[in-house]
Amino acid sequence: NESVLKGIANPAEQVLQTVDYANTRFSKLDQINKDNVKNLQVAWTFSTGVLRGHEGAPLVVGNVMYVHTPFPNIVYALDLDHDAKILWKYEPKQDPSVIPVMCCDTVNRGLAYADGTILLHQADTTVVSLDAKTGKVNWSVKNGDPAKGATNTATVLPVKDKVIVGISGGEFGVQCHVTAYDLKTGKLVWRGYSEGPDDQMLVDPEKTTELGKPVGKDSSLKTWEGDQWKTGGGCTWGWYSYDPKLNLVYYGSGNPSTWNPKQRPGDNKYSMTIWARNADTGVAKWVYQMTPHDEWDFDGINEMILTDQKIDGKEQPLLTHFDRNGFGYTLNRETGALLVAEKFDPVVNWATKVDMDKGSKTYGRPLVVAKYSTEQNGEDVNSKGICPAALGTKDQQPAAFSPKTNLFYVPTNHVCMDYEPFRVTYTPGQPYVGATLSMYPAPNSHGGMGNFIAWDGVNGKIKWSNPEQFSVWSGALATAGDVVFYGTLEGYIKAVDDKTGKELWKFKTPSGIIGNVMTYQNKGKQYVGVLSGVGGWAGIGLAAGLTDPNAGLGAVGGYAALSQYTNLGGQLTVFALPN
Ligand SMILES: O=C(O)c1cc(C(=O)O)c2c(n1)C(=O)C(=O)c1cc(C(=O)O)[nH]c1-2
């Protein structure tokens, strides 16, 4: 989309949640740099009026900032030239009783801008196009059925004349999908499901490849028993990337439903899969399933970061992905060839490695350690000491990449779990979970539940690692000022040196940070902004007022101590250097 490309090219603006189509979250702004970042001060603040988990980041288009909130999904347009005065406010009418409570709070990962419109995907799965000037609704369309457990938390990605949209519902047995709507009218153009017959998945059995081979006819159906694919999950609630040259959209699918692996024999394709789809037709060029027959809830939805780097002696179009399962993958994004798969936290123990031997039957698959296999241990058996926990070595919190250092900056979890699968029956609209968990800090380690790391994607190695007391549930931002920013669950926004990880500055905001740090320029001056508001899976315990470590989906566990550091909130804090 031309207007999106124009916005991406202007570092004063932020028109997408992912900063650019490649998901690098790198800003070319460099007024704030590693020498002066220690002088950052609060420039202004804004209360969103909502006290829940605030994920994503505001957008800046021209001299207007667009701020979104978690449910009820309010959008504010703020005039950056006039003291952030509210230009308009959009508050959707959503019936809270029809919105399924997803595992992990009522978050929303933010807005997107294209062609003079602001695009919002609400919790009730309504996709709305708003006039960016007035906040008036251009069109709206229903993307799913909340009565069957479908909901939304993700942002959308405008590509050419379409907007690409995912859906949540993996804990409700939704057959999840990705859909392209016409940007002007909201008319459905194509929809590809994560599992099912080829025509539903938009898979061409001869042309769609997995690890270099055509997938073959109805390849997904053969990996499910009977009709189980119809309630198979594989939800699409993560981040989307786009390569304009290859015209491919990249994203990952989530867990197969239920969490009880015994109830769904087979590989459960194509849950837990990286998808590369043609943006015009939706037809998949290639797929790669990272965790066949998931036994741990390692949703494969984390962002795909597109870079061009030299690997195996030649410059290649790469895709790097930090999966929940604890492996950092690098693939050739044109062909789907697997190049690197290494653990990005040494505590990962459920698999010894990913088999990289092309001649082997298990090529491309993780080699599972029997003692941590909840499938082999069986129903009603508590498998203990599995690392990482269900929320993964990384969850939705997006990483950043700096072309100045060729390093990825990754917010991670350092958490292990006990997992006990049990039998469930499917009832439309009711939770279809099938396991209980408890989660705790990785043992024999630094005692904390997170690390902020720098990763070399070509060699698959950690460059440096900063331990954190809690999971780093906030997204990273890398800048041309040689600084990387991120937030912590206690509420700190931190700036570190992109080469060494040395802490250069921090500031404690009013609530835990699970939003993504952003930067923009107004009247020639650079600002850094971040949403505070604890929540999401790691913070849901606090958000729901739960202190019982066994409450919820094992959500509280080691995070219960968060209540000693922070409180619910909903605030944007914007920083700048002194005049
Ligand atoms: O399978 C799904 O549909 C689904 C949806 C979501 C969501 O929409 O936020 C999460 C998850 N799964 C999930 O597994 C998970 O760990 C998670 C964390 C968060 C969050 O925002 O903190 N959401 C979700």
XYZ file of C-alpha atoms and ligand atoms in Angstrom:
603
model
C 0.000 0.000 0.000
C 1.509 3.296 -1.148
C 0.321 5.345 1.836
C 1.741 2.752 4.233
C 5.069 2.658 2.379
C 5.187 6.471 2.524
C 4.564 6.397 6.279
C 7.208 3.709 6.803
C 9.733 5.794 4.844
C 9.124 8.796 7.134
C 10.721 8.052 10.531
C 8.765 10.935 12.127
C 5.632 8.758 11.826
C 4.555 5.291 12.924
C 1.761 3.937 10.719
C 1.980 0.232 11.631
C 2.361 -1.564 14.951
C 5.349 -3.365 13.477
C 6.999 -0.029 12.448
C 7.692 -1.491 8.980
C 6.426 -4.374 6.832
C 9.507 -6.385 7.788
C 8.613 -6.243 11.512
C 12.061 -4.889 12.432
C 10.751 -2.310 14.896
C 13.795 -0.222 14.014
C 13.535 3.567 13.911
C 15.917 5.701 11.869
C 15.510 8.561 14.378
C 18.805 9.288 16.167
C 18.414 12.555 18.124
C 18.043 10.444 21.233
C 21.236 8.419 21.332
C 23.300 6.315 23.692
C 25.133 9.376 25.042
C 22.142 11.614 25.803
C 19.390 9.074 26.539
C 20.181 9.397 30.267
C 18.660 12.913 30.098
C 15.194 11.795 28.949
C 12.351 13.451 30.864
C 8.586 13.092 30.865
C 7.188 15.436 28.193
C 3.494 14.652 28.601
C 1.120 11.908 29.728
C -2.364 10.708 28.816
C -4.725 8.473 30.779
C -6.714 6.088 28.589
C -9.452 5.679 31.193
C -9.237 1.875 31.004
C -7.572 -0.276 33.662
C -6.505 -3.464 31.859
C -3.590 -4.909 29.937
C -2.385 -2.328 27.391
C -0.539 -4.055 24.538
C 0.636 -2.491 21.263
C 1.573 1.164 20.778
C 0.020 4.433 19.593
C 0.395 5.444 15.947
C 1.567 8.824 14.678
C 0.404 10.074 11.289
C 1.362 13.665 10.456
C 0.727 15.671 13.610
C -1.930 13.345 15.027
C -1.434 10.487 17.467
C -3.916 7.592 17.567
C -4.189 5.798 20.924
C -6.155 2.556 21.391
C -7.262 0.779 24.567
C -7.992 -2.824 25.574
C -11.695 -3.787 25.701
C -13.883 -1.677 25.239
C -11.446 -0.757 22.405
C -11.687 3.033 22.543
C -9.695 5.026 19.959
C -8.485 8.578 20.655
C -7.036 10.987 18.089
C -4.710 13.474 19.826
C -3.443 16.724 18.310
C 0.342 16.700 18.824
C 0.574 20.369 17.794
C -1.865 21.493 20.503
C -1.037 19.850 23.841
C -2.372 16.453 22.800
C -5.922 17.825 22.740
C -8.518 15.135 21.943
C -9.627 15.676 18.324
C -12.088 12.787 18.345
C -12.934 9.658 20.301
C -14.448 6.444 18.924
C -16.082 4.036 21.345
C -17.589 0.930 19.747
C -20.807 -0.585 21.043
C -19.883 -4.155 21.982
C -21.981 -6.531 24.016
C -19.584 -7.708 26.740
C -21.713 -10.788 27.414
C -20.952 -12.252 23.968
C -17.210 -11.760 24.185
C -15.447 -14.936 25.250
C -12.790 -14.308 27.867
C -9.657 -15.527 26.143
C -7.027 -17.206 28.274
C -5.013 -14.057 28.551
C -6.888 -10.852 29.291
C -8.917 -8.488 27.091
C -5.902 -6.955 25.374
C -5.707 -5.331 21.931
C -2.448 -5.003 20.002
C -3.382 -1.822 18.288
C -4.380 0.098 15.205
C -3.040 0.371 11.674
C -3.163 3.299 9.233
C -3.759 3.176 5.458
C -5.233 5.553 2.844
C -6.584 8.102 5.308
C -8.212 5.447 7.492
C -7.559 3.998 10.941
C -8.190 0.255 11.122
C -9.358 -1.379 14.357
C -10.185 -5.021 15.051
C -12.453 -5.151 18.103
C -12.776 -7.861 20.760
C -16.163 -8.910 19.314
C -14.295 -9.582 15.987
C -15.747 -6.533 14.215
C -13.174 -4.989 11.863
C -13.747 -1.236 11.490
C -12.368 1.348 9.106
C -12.492 4.854 10.614
C -11.929 8.142 8.812
C -8.593 9.293 10.274
C -9.733 12.958 10.234
C -13.141 12.594 11.876
C -13.350 9.158 13.508
C -16.505 8.380 11.470
C -17.022 4.748 10.490
C -16.386 4.046 6.775
C -17.320 0.388 6.977
C -17.371 -2.466 9.458
C -17.464 -6.224 9.007
C -17.839 -9.203 11.345
C -14.817 -11.516 11.144
C -15.931 -14.344 13.468
C -18.621 -15.710 15.756
C -18.109 -14.861 19.435
C -20.914 -17.300 20.329
C -18.539 -20.063 19.211
C -15.604 -18.631 21.142
C -14.030 -16.414 18.492
C -12.566 -13.126 19.669
C -9.790 -10.759 18.660
C -6.735 -9.227 20.288
C -4.448 -8.723 17.286
C -3.669 -5.746 15.087
C -4.311 -5.878 11.314
C -1.942 -5.406 8.368
C -2.909 -3.236 5.386
C -1.270 -4.615 2.221
C -1.929 -3.050 -1.212
C -5.742 -2.698 -1.530
C -6.496 -5.184 1.263
C -6.354 -5.503 5.012
C -5.123 -8.818 6.445
C -6.864 -9.943 9.627
C -6.432 -12.893 12.040
C -8.576 -14.284 14.859
C -8.330 -15.766 18.393
C -10.096 -18.752 19.908
C -7.563 -21.549 20.386
C -8.887 -22.226 23.870
C -12.435 -22.569 22.467
C -11.830 -24.955 19.555
C -12.355 -22.358 16.826
C -11.200 -23.412 13.324
C -9.064 -20.314 12.917
C -8.269 -18.391 9.744
C -6.632 -15.436 8.084
C -8.825 -13.158 5.985
C -8.190 -10.390 3.460
C -10.845 -7.663 3.255
C -11.018 -4.926 0.644
C -9.526 -1.796 2.205
C -12.129 0.514 0.602
C -15.310 -1.482 1.150
C -14.670 -4.176 3.757
C -15.714 -6.872 1.285
C -14.161 -10.303 1.928
C -11.559 -11.124 -0.766
C -10.022 -14.393 0.469
C -9.916 -16.533 3.602
C -7.422 -19.272 4.420
C -8.046 -21.632 7.346
C -5.238 -23.125 9.436
C -6.525 -26.680 8.998
C -8.982 -28.587 6.820
C -9.348 -29.507 3.138
C -6.983 -27.802 0.670
C -9.648 -25.442 -0.673
C -10.360 -24.156 2.845
C -6.685 -23.741 3.669
C -5.889 -22.193 0.254
C -3.145 -24.752 -0.164
C -2.148 -25.954 -3.643
C -1.068 -29.590 -3.131
C 1.485 -29.367 -5.944
C 2.802 -25.840 -5.498
C 2.674 -25.319 -1.723
C 5.857 -26.714 -0.204
C 7.008 -27.794 3.235
C 10.783 -28.181 3.701
C 11.278 -28.162 -0.057
C 8.612 -30.778 -0.952
C 5.055 -30.222 -2.213
C 2.648 -30.848 0.683
C 0.432 -33.192 -1.376
C -3.340 -33.507 -1.533
C -5.350 -32.842 1.640
C -2.191 -33.083 3.688
C -3.826 -31.419 6.687
C -6.789 -33.826 6.845
C -4.466 -36.821 7.106
C -3.007 -35.421 10.302
C -6.293 -35.164 12.216
C -8.656 -37.882 13.373
C -12.125 -37.679 11.787
C -13.671 -34.235 12.008
C -11.393 -32.932 14.755
C -9.926 -30.305 12.415
C -13.288 -28.535 12.573
C -12.526 -27.622 16.195
C -8.779 -27.587 15.632
C -7.655 -24.089 16.722
C -4.467 -22.967 14.988
C -5.457 -19.395 15.752
C -3.868 -16.431 14.081
C -3.624 -13.849 16.837
C -0.018 -12.744 16.311
C 1.869 -10.265 14.174
C 1.921 -10.157 10.367
C 4.816 -9.282 8.026
C 4.880 -8.562 4.309
C 7.559 -8.691 1.641
C 6.462 -6.354 -1.207
C 9.018 -7.849 -3.609
C 7.898 -11.452 -3.135
C 4.285 -10.341 -2.493
C 4.110 -12.771 0.444
C 2.395 -12.282 3.798
C 4.002 -14.132 6.735
C 2.465 -15.142 10.059
C 2.270 -18.090 12.455
C -0.651 -20.262 13.585
C -1.314 -21.162 17.225
C -2.009 -24.246 19.298
C -4.186 -27.124 18.133
C -7.281 -27.533 20.340
C -7.492 -29.025 22.978
C -4.333 -28.728 25.103
C -4.765 -32.452 25.827
C -2.620 -34.075 23.091
C -4.102 -37.552 23.694
C -7.427 -36.318 22.342
C -6.083 -35.333 18.918
C -3.669 -37.934 17.505
C -1.486 -36.905 14.550
C 0.645 -33.921 13.560
C -2.378 -31.552 13.610
C -1.261 -29.657 10.514
C -1.048 -26.737 10.070
C -1.242 -25.562 13.652
C 2.072 -24.251 15.063
C 3.142 -23.350 11.537
C 4.880 -20.491 9.747
C 2.762 -19.568 6.712
C 3.860 -17.670 3.584
C 0.762 -16.646 1.588
C 0.366 -14.742 -1.671
C -1.127 -11.372 -0.690
C -3.505 -11.228 -3.682
C -4.912 -14.758 -3.628
C -4.076 -16.072 -0.146
C -2.631 -19.260 -1.670
C 0.201 -20.615 0.472
C 3.632 -20.700 -1.170
C 5.197 -22.612 1.696
C 4.514 -23.758 5.243
C 6.779 -24.976 8.025
C 5.361 -26.670 11.113
C 7.615 -26.016 14.091
C 5.869 -28.071 16.768
C 3.988 -30.999 15.184
C 1.357 -32.495 17.545
C 1.814 -29.865 20.248
C 1.854 -31.175 23.827
C 2.696 -27.919 25.664
C 0.621 -25.025 24.173
C 3.575 -23.537 22.258
C 1.511 -21.308 19.881
C 3.608 -20.488 16.800
C 2.215 -16.971 16.345
C 5.227 -14.829 17.268
C 6.417 -12.273 14.698
C 8.434 -13.075 11.572
C 11.261 -10.542 11.176
C 12.416 -10.106 7.580
C 16.073 -9.230 6.964
C 18.605 -9.693 4.192
C 21.856 -11.153 5.485
C 24.640 -13.406 4.384
C 24.221 -17.006 5.437
C 26.039 -20.113 4.154
C 28.251 -17.723 2.160
C 25.460 -16.002 0.245
C 23.177 -13.031 0.709
C 19.651 -14.392 1.263
C 16.157 -13.083 1.974
C 15.728 -14.277 5.572
C 12.893 -14.687 8.026
C 13.778 -14.956 11.716
C 11.238 -16.122 14.286
C 11.564 -16.617 18.039
C 9.095 -19.347 18.792
C 7.286 -20.068 22.050
C 8.900 -23.515 21.957
C 12.267 -21.903 22.757
C 13.944 -22.237 19.352
C 15.029 -19.223 17.300
C 14.468 -20.152 13.639
C 15.942 -18.562 10.525
C 14.545 -19.591 7.136
C 14.953 -18.454 3.563
C 11.685 -16.499 3.221
C 11.419 -17.071 -0.515
C 11.689 -20.874 -0.455
C 10.883 -21.779 3.162
C 14.240 -23.601 3.459
C 15.235 -24.109 7.098
C 18.684 -22.612 7.812
C 19.065 -22.192 11.587
C 17.158 -23.541 14.615
C 18.824 -22.987 17.987
C 17.624 -22.547 21.582
C 17.467 -18.879 22.571
C 17.368 -19.756 26.266
C 19.721 -22.490 27.503
C 17.076 -23.825 29.954
C 14.878 -25.137 27.113
C 14.651 -28.887 27.845
C 11.548 -30.411 26.187
C 13.537 -31.111 22.996
C 17.257 -31.720 22.574
C 17.419 -29.945 19.222
C 15.688 -29.508 15.883
C 16.811 -32.226 13.474
C 18.791 -30.430 10.727
C 19.774 -33.616 8.860
C 18.045 -33.392 5.465
C 18.376 -37.142 4.931
C 16.626 -38.029 8.176
C 12.955 -39.004 8.606
C 12.580 -36.447 11.370
C 14.135 -33.591 9.354
C 12.936 -30.213 10.594
C 11.249 -31.683 13.670
C 12.187 -31.071 17.293
C 13.592 -34.192 18.994
C 11.342 -34.514 22.056
C 12.696 -35.659 25.435
C 10.437 -38.522 26.606
C 10.202 -37.387 30.213
C 8.767 -34.018 29.138
C 6.305 -35.513 26.655
C 2.806 -34.949 28.057
C 1.569 -37.261 25.276
C 3.723 -40.155 26.443
C 3.119 -39.501 30.149
C -0.593 -39.473 29.399
C -3.829 -38.023 30.764
C -4.118 -37.131 34.446
C -0.354 -37.402 34.876
C 1.487 -34.283 35.956
C 4.621 -33.868 33.796
C 7.002 -31.787 35.885
C 9.872 -29.455 35.142
C 9.116 -28.695 31.484
C 11.026 -25.664 30.164
C 9.785 -23.381 28.789
C 6.310 -23.047 30.311
C 3.212 -22.820 28.118
C 3.724 -19.087 27.662
C 6.986 -19.974 25.978
C 10.495 -18.572 25.935
C 8.736 -15.712 24.174
C 5.023 -14.940 23.805
C 3.400 -12.001 21.956
C 6.044 -9.464 23.084
C 7.738 -8.529 19.794
C 11.498 -8.441 19.214
C 13.359 -5.744 17.242
C 16.240 -5.880 14.743
C 18.905 -3.249 14.121
C 20.547 -3.207 10.679
C 23.400 -1.271 12.369
C 24.365 -4.233 14.579
C 22.658 -7.093 12.679
C 21.344 -8.211 16.077
C 17.834 -9.127 17.186
C 16.695 -7.744 20.550
C 14.363 -10.243 22.171
C 12.167 -9.860 25.267
C 11.963 -13.351 26.786
C 10.388 -15.468 29.518
C 12.543 -17.649 31.741
C 9.773 -19.807 33.144
C 9.147 -23.559 33.491
C 5.987 -25.543 34.225
C 4.193 -28.668 35.359
C 1.499 -29.720 32.829
C -1.362 -32.147 33.392
C -3.630 -32.984 30.453
C -7.180 -34.174 31.047
C -10.136 -35.213 28.886
C -12.644 -32.541 27.807
C -15.691 -32.524 25.580
C -16.327 -29.864 22.985
C -19.298 -27.555 23.539
C -19.539 -24.569 21.175
C -18.652 -21.329 22.951
C -17.323 -23.077 26.058
C -13.630 -23.276 27.022
C -11.983 -26.334 25.436
C -8.709 -26.312 27.331
C -7.938 -29.814 28.617
C -4.885 -29.232 30.807
C -3.901 -27.579 34.083
C -0.571 -25.850 34.522
C 1.575 -24.325 37.153
C 4.402 -21.993 36.162
C 7.487 -20.889 38.098
C 10.915 -19.290 37.520
C 13.424 -21.522 35.720
C 15.317 -23.403 38.441
C 19.130 -23.263 38.939
C 19.270 -19.913 37.224
C 19.304 -16.223 38.128
C 16.054 -16.568 40.058
C 14.117 -14.239 37.809
C 11.453 -15.019 35.223
C 12.834 -13.138 32.223
C 15.823 -12.041 30.179
C 16.261 -9.319 27.598
C 18.686 -10.731 25.044
C 20.580 -9.817 21.875
C 20.589 -12.651 19.308
C 22.740 -13.318 16.280
C 20.263 -14.916 13.856
C 22.872 -16.057 11.352
C 24.875 -18.094 13.842
C 22.010 -18.826 16.232
C 23.824 -17.460 19.292
C 23.011 -15.229 22.272
C 25.280 -12.141 22.163
C 24.334 -10.747 25.554
C 21.572 -11.349 28.067
C 20.155 -9.030 30.750
C 18.346 -10.898 33.526
C 14.977 -9.479 34.664
C 12.919 -10.351 37.720
C 9.731 -10.929 35.705
C 9.079 -11.963 32.112
C 9.718 -9.131 29.680
C 6.158 -8.895 28.268
C 6.783 -5.597 26.447
C 7.982 -5.204 22.865
C 11.428 -3.876 21.972
C 12.356 -0.844 19.875
C 15.805 -0.465 18.271
C 16.927 2.940 17.019
C 19.609 4.520 14.864
C 20.782 6.270 18.052
C 22.373 2.918 19.058
C 19.811 2.489 21.816
C 17.313 -0.315 22.405
C 14.209 0.332 24.522
C 11.873 -2.085 26.338
C 9.483 -2.143 29.278
C 9.176 -4.402 32.316
C 6.225 -5.877 34.206
C 7.180 -3.800 37.275
C 6.599 -0.709 35.098
C 10.113 0.402 34.112
C 10.904 1.657 30.642
C 14.601 0.957 30.042
C 17.176 2.067 27.474
C 20.220 -0.141 26.859
C 23.312 0.047 24.645
C 22.605 -1.982 21.482
C 26.133 -3.477 21.404
C 26.628 -4.405 25.051
C 23.206 -4.400 26.723
C 24.484 -1.909 29.323
C 21.609 -0.086 31.013
C 21.714 3.615 30.093
C 18.445 4.928 31.567
C 15.258 3.786 33.248
C 12.042 5.361 34.507
C 9.235 3.793 36.505
C 5.833 4.392 34.901
C 2.524 4.099 36.827
C 1.791 0.461 35.865
C 3.451 -2.649 34.464
C 4.448 -2.362 30.795
C 3.206 -4.946 28.284
C 2.927 -2.403 25.453
C 5.596 -1.757 22.848
C 7.929 1.229 23.059
C 7.511 3.601 20.079
C 9.199 6.764 18.854
C 8.153 9.678 16.643
C 9.158 13.212 15.740
C 7.068 16.372 16.027
C 8.269 19.854 14.968
C 11.754 18.472 14.534
C 11.980 16.925 18.019
C 12.181 13.191 18.781
C 9.890 11.644 21.403
C 9.670 8.147 22.919
C 6.297 6.834 24.078
C 4.976 3.752 25.843
C 1.641 2.489 27.139
C 1.570 1.223 30.728
C -1.186 -1.054 32.003
C -0.312 -4.439 33.440
C -2.171 -7.500 32.122
C -1.852 -10.066 29.327
C -1.184 -13.651 30.295
C 1.713 -12.843 32.623
C -0.192 -10.053 34.342
C -3.718 -11.423 34.263
C -3.474 -12.542 37.860
C -2.971 -8.977 38.940
C -5.546 -7.713 36.463
C -8.158 -10.126 37.789
C -7.229 -9.559 41.417
C -6.127 -13.172 41.798
C -3.489 -14.054 44.318
C -3.984 -17.820 44.478
C -0.959 -19.208 42.616
C -3.095 -22.044 41.233
C -5.897 -19.834 39.940
C -6.697 -19.354 36.274
C -4.724 -21.177 33.612
C -1.677 -21.359 35.850
C -1.452 -17.713 35.045
C -0.524 -16.387 38.431
C 2.217 -18.705 39.685
C 5.496 -16.859 40.093
C 3.869 -13.649 38.868
C 1.875 -13.236 42.089
C 4.763 -11.159 43.497
C 4.008 -8.497 40.862
C 1.422 -7.013 43.198
C 4.307 -5.784 45.382
C 5.662 -3.664 42.522
C 2.804 -2.271 40.498
C -0.919 -1.833 40.087
C -3.525 -1.745 37.340
C -3.279 1.229 35.018
C -3.852 2.655 31.581
C -1.483 5.473 30.764
C 0.620 6.721 27.895
C 3.917 8.310 28.970
C 5.888 10.330 26.423
C 9.538 11.284 26.964
C 11.853 13.821 25.347
C 15.262 15.401 25.896
C 15.233 18.771 27.756
C 15.084 21.827 25.473
O -4.991 -19.643 20.931
C -5.454 -18.504 20.961
O -6.432 -18.136 20.284
C -4.779 -17.518 21.850
C -5.137 -16.175 21.824
C -4.428 -15.245 22.638
C -4.859 -13.840 22.489
O -5.682 -13.599 21.589
O -4.425 -12.938 23.192
C -3.359 -15.717 23.450
C -3.075 -17.097 23.384
N -3.775 -17.963 22.618
C -1.975 -17.670 24.121
O -1.737 -18.882 24.040
C -1.139 -16.829 24.905
O -0.145 -17.283 25.489
C -1.444 -15.457 24.977
C -0.811 -14.431 25.674
C -1.513 -13.313 25.400
C -1.253 -11.961 25.889
O -1.742 -11.021 25.249
O -0.555 -11.801 26.916
N -2.548 -13.609 24.571
C -2.526 -14.914 24.276
